[in-house]
PDB file of C-alpha atoms in Angstrom:
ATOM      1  CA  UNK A 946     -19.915  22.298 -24.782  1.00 42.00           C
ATOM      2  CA  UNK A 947     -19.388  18.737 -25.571  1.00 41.00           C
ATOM      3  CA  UNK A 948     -18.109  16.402 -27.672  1.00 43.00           C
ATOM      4  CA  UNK A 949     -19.718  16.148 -31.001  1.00 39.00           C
ATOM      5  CA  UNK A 950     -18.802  13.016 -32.123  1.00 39.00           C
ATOM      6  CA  UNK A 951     -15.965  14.074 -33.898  1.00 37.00           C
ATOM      7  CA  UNK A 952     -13.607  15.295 -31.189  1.00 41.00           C
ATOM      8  CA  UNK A 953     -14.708  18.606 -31.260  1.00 38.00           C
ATOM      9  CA  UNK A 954     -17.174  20.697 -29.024  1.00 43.00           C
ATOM     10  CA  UNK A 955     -20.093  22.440 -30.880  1.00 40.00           C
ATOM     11  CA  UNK A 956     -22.918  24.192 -29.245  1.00 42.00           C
ATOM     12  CA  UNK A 957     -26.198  24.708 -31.183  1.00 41.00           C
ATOM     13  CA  UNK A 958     -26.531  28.717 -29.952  1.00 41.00           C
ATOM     14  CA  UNK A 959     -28.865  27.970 -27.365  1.00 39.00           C
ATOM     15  CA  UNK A 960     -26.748  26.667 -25.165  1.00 44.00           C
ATOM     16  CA  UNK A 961     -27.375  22.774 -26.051  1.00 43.00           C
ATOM     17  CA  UNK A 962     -24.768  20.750 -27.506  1.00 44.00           C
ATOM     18  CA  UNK A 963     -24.735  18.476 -30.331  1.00 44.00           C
ATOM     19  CA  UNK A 964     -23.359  18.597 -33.627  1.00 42.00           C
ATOM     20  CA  UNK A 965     -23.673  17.539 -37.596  1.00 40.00           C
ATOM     21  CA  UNK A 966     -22.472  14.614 -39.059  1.00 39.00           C
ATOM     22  CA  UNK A 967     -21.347  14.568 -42.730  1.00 40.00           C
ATOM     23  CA  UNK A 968     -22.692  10.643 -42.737  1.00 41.00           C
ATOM     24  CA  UNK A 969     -26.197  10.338 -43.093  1.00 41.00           C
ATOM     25  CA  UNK A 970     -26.706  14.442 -44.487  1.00 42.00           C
ATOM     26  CA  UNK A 971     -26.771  18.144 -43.249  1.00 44.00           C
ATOM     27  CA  UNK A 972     -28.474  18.746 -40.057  1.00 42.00           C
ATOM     28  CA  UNK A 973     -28.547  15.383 -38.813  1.00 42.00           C
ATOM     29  CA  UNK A 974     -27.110  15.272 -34.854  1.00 42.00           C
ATOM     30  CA  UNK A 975     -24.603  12.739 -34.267  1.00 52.00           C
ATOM     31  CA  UNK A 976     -23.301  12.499 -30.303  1.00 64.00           C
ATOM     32  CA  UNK A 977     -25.286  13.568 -27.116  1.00 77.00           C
ATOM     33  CA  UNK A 978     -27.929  16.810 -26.887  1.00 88.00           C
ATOM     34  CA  UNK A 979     -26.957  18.143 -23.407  1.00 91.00           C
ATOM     35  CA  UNK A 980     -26.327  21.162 -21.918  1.00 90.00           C
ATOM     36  CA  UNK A 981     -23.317  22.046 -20.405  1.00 87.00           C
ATOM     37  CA  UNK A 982     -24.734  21.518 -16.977  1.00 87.00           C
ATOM     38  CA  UNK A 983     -26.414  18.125 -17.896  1.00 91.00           C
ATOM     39  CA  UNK A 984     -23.172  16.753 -19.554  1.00 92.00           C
ATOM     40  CA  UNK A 985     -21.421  17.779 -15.873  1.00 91.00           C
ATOM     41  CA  UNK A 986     -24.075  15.856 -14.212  1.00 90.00           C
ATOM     42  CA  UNK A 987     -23.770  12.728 -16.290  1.00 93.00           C
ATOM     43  CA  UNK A 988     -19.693  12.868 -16.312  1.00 93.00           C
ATOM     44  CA  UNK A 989     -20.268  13.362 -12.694  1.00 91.00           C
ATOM     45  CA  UNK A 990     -22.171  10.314 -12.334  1.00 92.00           C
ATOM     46  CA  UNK A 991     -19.770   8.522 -14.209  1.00 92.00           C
ATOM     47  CA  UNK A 992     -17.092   9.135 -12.384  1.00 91.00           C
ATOM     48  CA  UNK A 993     -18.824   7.952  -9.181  1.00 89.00           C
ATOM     49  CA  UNK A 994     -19.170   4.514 -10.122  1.00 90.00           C
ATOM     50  CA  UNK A 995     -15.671   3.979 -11.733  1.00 88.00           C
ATOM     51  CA  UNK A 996     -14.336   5.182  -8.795  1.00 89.00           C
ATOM     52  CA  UNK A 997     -16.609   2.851  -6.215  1.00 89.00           C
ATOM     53  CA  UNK A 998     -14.865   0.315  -8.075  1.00 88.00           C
ATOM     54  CA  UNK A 999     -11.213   1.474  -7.266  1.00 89.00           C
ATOM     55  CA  UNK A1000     -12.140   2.489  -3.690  1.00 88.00           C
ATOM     56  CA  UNK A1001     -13.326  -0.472  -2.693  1.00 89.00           C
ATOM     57  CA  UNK A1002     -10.566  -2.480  -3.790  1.00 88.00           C
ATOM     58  CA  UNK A1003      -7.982   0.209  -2.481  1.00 91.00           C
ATOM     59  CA  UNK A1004      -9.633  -0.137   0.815  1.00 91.00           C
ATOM     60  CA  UNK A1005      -9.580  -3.469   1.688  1.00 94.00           C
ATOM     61  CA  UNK A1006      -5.965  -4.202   0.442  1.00 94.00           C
ATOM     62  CA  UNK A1007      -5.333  -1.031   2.971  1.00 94.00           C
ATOM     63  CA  UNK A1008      -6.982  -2.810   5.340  1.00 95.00           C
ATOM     64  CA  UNK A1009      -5.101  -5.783   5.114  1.00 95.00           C
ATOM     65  CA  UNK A1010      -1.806  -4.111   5.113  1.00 95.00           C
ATOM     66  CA  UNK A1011      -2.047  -2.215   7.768  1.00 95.00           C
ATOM     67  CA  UNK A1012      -3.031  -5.405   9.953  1.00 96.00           C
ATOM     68  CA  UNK A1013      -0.033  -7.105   9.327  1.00 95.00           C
ATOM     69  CA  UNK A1014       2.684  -4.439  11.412  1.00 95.00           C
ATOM     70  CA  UNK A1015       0.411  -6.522  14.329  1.00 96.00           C
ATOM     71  CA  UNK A1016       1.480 -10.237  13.280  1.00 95.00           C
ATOM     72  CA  UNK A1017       4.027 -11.907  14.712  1.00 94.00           C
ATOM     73  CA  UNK A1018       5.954 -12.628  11.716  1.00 93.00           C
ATOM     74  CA  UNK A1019       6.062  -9.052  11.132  1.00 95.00           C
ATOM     75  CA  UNK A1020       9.113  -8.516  13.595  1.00 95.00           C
ATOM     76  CA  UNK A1021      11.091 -11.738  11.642  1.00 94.00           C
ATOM     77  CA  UNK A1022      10.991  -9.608   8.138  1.00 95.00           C
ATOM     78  CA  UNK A1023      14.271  -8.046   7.589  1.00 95.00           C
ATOM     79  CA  UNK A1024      15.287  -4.375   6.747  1.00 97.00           C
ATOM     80  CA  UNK A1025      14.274  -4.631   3.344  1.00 95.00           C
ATOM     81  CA  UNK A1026      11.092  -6.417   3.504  1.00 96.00           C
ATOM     82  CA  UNK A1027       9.758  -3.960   6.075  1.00 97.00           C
ATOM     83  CA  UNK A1028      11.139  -0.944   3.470  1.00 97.00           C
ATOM     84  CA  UNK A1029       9.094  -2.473   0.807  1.00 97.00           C
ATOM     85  CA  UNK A1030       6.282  -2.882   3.564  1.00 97.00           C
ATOM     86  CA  UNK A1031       6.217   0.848   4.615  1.00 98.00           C
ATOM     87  CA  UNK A1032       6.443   2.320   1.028  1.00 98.00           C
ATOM     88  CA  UNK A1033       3.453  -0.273   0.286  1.00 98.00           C
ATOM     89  CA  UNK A1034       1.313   1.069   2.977  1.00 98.00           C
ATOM     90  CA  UNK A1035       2.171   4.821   2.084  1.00 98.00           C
ATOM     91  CA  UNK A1036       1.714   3.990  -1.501  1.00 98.00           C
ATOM     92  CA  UNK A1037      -1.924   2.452  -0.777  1.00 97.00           C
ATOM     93  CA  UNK A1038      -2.868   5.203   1.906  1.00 97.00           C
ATOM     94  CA  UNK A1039      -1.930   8.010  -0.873  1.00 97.00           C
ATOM     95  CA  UNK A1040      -4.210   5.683  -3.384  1.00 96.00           C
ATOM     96  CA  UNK A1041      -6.838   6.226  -0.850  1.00 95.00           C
ATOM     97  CA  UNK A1042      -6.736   9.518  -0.371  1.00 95.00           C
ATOM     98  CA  UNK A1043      -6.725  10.727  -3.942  1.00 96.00           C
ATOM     99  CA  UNK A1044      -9.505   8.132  -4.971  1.00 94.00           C
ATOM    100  CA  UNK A1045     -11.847   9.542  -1.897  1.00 93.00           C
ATOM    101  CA  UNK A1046     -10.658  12.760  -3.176  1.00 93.00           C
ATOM    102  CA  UNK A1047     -13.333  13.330  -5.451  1.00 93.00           C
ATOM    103  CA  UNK A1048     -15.892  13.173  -3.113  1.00 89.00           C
ATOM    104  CA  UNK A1049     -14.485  15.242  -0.517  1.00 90.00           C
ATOM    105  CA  UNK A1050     -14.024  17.717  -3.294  1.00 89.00           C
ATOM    106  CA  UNK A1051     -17.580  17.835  -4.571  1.00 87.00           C
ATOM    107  CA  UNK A1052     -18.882  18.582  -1.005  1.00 89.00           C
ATOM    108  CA  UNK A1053     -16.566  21.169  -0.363  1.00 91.00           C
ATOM    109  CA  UNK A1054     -17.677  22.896  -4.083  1.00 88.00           C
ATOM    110  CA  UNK A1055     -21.566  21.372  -3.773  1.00 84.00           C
ATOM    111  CA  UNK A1056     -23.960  24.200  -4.372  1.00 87.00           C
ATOM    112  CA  UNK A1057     -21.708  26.744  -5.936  1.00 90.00           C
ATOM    113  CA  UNK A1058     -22.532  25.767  -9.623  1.00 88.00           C
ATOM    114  CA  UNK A1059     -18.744  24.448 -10.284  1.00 90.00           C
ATOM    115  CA  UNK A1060     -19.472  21.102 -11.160  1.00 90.00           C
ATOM    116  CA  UNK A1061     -17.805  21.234 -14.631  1.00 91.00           C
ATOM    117  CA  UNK A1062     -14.877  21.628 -12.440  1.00 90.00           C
ATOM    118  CA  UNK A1063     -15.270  19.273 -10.135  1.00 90.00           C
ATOM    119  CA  UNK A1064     -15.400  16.774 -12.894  1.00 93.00           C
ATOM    120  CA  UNK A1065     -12.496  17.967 -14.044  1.00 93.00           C
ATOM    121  CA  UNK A1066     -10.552  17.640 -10.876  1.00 94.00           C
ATOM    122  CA  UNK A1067     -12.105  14.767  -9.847  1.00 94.00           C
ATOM    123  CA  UNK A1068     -11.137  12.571 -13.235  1.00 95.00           C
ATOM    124  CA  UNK A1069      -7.774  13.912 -12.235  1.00 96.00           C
ATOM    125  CA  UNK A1070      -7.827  12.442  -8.897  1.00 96.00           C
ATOM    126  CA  UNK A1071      -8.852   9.222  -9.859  1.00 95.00           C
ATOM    127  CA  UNK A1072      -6.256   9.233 -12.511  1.00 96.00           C
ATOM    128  CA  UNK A1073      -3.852   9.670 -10.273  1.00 97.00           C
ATOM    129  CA  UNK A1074      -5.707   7.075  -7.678  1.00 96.00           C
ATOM    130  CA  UNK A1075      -5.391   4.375 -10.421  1.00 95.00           C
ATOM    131  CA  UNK A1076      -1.622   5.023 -10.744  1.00 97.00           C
ATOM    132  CA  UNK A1077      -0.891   5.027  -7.169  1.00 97.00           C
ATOM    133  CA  UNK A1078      -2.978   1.501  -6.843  1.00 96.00           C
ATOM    134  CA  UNK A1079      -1.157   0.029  -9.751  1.00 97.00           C
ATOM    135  CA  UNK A1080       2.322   0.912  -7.839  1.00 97.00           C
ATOM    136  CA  UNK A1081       0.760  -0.396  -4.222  1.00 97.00           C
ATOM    137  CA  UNK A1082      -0.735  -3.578  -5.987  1.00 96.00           C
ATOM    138  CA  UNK A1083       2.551  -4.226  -7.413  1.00 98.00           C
ATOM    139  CA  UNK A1084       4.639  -3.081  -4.220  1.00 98.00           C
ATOM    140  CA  UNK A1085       2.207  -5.583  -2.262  1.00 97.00           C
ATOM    141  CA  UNK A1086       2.643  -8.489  -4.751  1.00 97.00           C
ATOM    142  CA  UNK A1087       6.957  -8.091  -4.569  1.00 97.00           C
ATOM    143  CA  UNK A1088       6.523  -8.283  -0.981  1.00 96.00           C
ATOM    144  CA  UNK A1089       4.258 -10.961  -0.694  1.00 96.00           C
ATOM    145  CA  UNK A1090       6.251 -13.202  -3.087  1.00 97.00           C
ATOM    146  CA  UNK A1091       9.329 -12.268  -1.371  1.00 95.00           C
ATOM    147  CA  UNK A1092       8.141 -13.615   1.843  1.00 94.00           C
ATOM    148  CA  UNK A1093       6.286 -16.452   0.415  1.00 94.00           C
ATOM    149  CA  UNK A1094       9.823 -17.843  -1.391  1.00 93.00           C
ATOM    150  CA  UNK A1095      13.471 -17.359  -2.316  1.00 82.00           C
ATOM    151  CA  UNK A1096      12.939 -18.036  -5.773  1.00 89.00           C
ATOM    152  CA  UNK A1097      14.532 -15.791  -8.173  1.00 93.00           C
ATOM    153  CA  UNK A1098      11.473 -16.032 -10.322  1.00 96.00           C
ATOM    154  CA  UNK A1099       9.854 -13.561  -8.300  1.00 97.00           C
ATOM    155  CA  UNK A1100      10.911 -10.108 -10.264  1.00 97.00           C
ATOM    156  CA  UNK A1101      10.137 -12.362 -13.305  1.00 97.00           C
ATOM    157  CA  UNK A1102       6.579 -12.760 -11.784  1.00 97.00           C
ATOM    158  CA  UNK A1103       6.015  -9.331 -10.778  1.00 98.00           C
ATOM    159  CA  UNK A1104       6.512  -7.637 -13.570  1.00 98.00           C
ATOM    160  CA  UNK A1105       4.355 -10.092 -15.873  1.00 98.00           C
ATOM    161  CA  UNK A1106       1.675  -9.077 -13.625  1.00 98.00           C
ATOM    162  CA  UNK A1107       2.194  -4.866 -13.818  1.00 98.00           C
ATOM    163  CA  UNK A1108       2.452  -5.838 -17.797  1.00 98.00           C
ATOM    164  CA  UNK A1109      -0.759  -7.119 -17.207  1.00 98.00           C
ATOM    165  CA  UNK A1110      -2.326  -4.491 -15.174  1.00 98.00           C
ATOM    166  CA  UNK A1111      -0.611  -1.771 -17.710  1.00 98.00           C
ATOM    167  CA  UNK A1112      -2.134  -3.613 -20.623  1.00 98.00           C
ATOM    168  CA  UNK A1113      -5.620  -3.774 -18.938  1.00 97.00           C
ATOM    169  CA  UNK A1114      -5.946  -0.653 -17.511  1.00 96.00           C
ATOM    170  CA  UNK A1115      -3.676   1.517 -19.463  1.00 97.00           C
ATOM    171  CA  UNK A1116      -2.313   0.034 -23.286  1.00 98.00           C
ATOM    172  CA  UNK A1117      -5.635  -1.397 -24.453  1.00 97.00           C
ATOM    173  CA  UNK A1118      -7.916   1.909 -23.365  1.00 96.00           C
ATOM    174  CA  UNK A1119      -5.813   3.962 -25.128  1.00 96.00           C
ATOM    175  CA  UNK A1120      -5.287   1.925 -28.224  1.00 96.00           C
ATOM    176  CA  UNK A1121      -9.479   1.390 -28.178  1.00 96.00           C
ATOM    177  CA  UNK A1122      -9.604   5.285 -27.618  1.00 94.00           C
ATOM    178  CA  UNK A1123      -6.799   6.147 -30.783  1.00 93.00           C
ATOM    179  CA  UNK A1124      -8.596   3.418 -33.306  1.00 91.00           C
ATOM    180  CA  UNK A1125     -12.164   4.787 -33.140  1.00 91.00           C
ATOM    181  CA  UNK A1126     -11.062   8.295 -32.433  1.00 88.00           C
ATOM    182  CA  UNK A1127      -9.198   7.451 -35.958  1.00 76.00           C
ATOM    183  CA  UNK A1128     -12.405   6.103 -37.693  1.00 74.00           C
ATOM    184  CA  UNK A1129     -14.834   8.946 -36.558  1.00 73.00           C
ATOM    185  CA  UNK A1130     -12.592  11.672 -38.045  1.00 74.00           C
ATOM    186  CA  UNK A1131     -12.553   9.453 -41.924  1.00 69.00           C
TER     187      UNK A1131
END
């Protein structure tokens, strides 16, 4: 089944989907014509590229953490600065793993005609991916700042920037999604 435009699935009785729009008269298809198997193959491929994006970036700023345990200013943070270190390298290696998720998933599942569920679970993953990068990004930013200067501005700073990153990736989406969700179903 898929999405016929309107929010709702429809399937056409032969297994394709599609649906009817009241603009524009009876019978007319508004949305995609796909089976069920070539909507999982398109979500699929989707899903692949959003989450090259998020991998990559996950990965280097993984890469770069875990480097620094090996500087020699590592040993002159104090107790607190290596806390926030730690939880930013568990934080990023969790990101990691549930953003190369997906993949491991489909391979595990490949063959055994379950890709509408591996879509599924794999938008899931990468859900979850994007929230764990947001809180390493933002872990990794407090303790950079922190160790860059004393200044007091540097709470201030940090949270302008998750505002940002919750705006971008999270407020503006959704609000996009709501509006022409709204103006489908006049």
């Amino acid at each position: 089944m898929a999405d016929d435009g309107t929010g709702r699935e429809s399937d056409d009785g032969r297994g394709r989907t599609g649906g009817t729009g009241a603009a524009g008269g009876t019978g007319r298809r508004r949305g995609r014509e796909e089976t069920a198997d070539e909507r999982a193959d398109r979500q699929w491929q989707d899903l692949l590229q959003e989450t090259r994006v998020a991998q990559t970036g996950v990965q280097i700023l993984l890469g770069f953490l875990l480097t620094v345990v090996f500087t020699p200013r590592f040993e002159s943070l104090g107790s607190a600065d290596k806390g926030i270190y730690i939880a930013t390298v568990v934080l990023g290696s969790l990101a990691t793993g549930a953003l190369i998720g997906p993949v491991s998933f489909h391979r595990v599942v490949a063959g055994r005609r379950l890709k509408p569920h591996a879509v599924t679970w794999a938008s899931r993953l990468i859900f979850v991916g994007i929230v764990l990068l947001l809180a390493t990004l933002t872990s990794a930013l407090f303790l950079i700042l922190r160790v860059a200067t004393d200044d007091g501005l540097v709470p201030w700073i940090v949270g302008a920037v998750l505002a940002w990153y919750l705006l971008c990736w999270f407020a503006l989406p959704l609000w996009a999604r709501r509006r022409h969700t709204a103006e489908r179903e006049e």
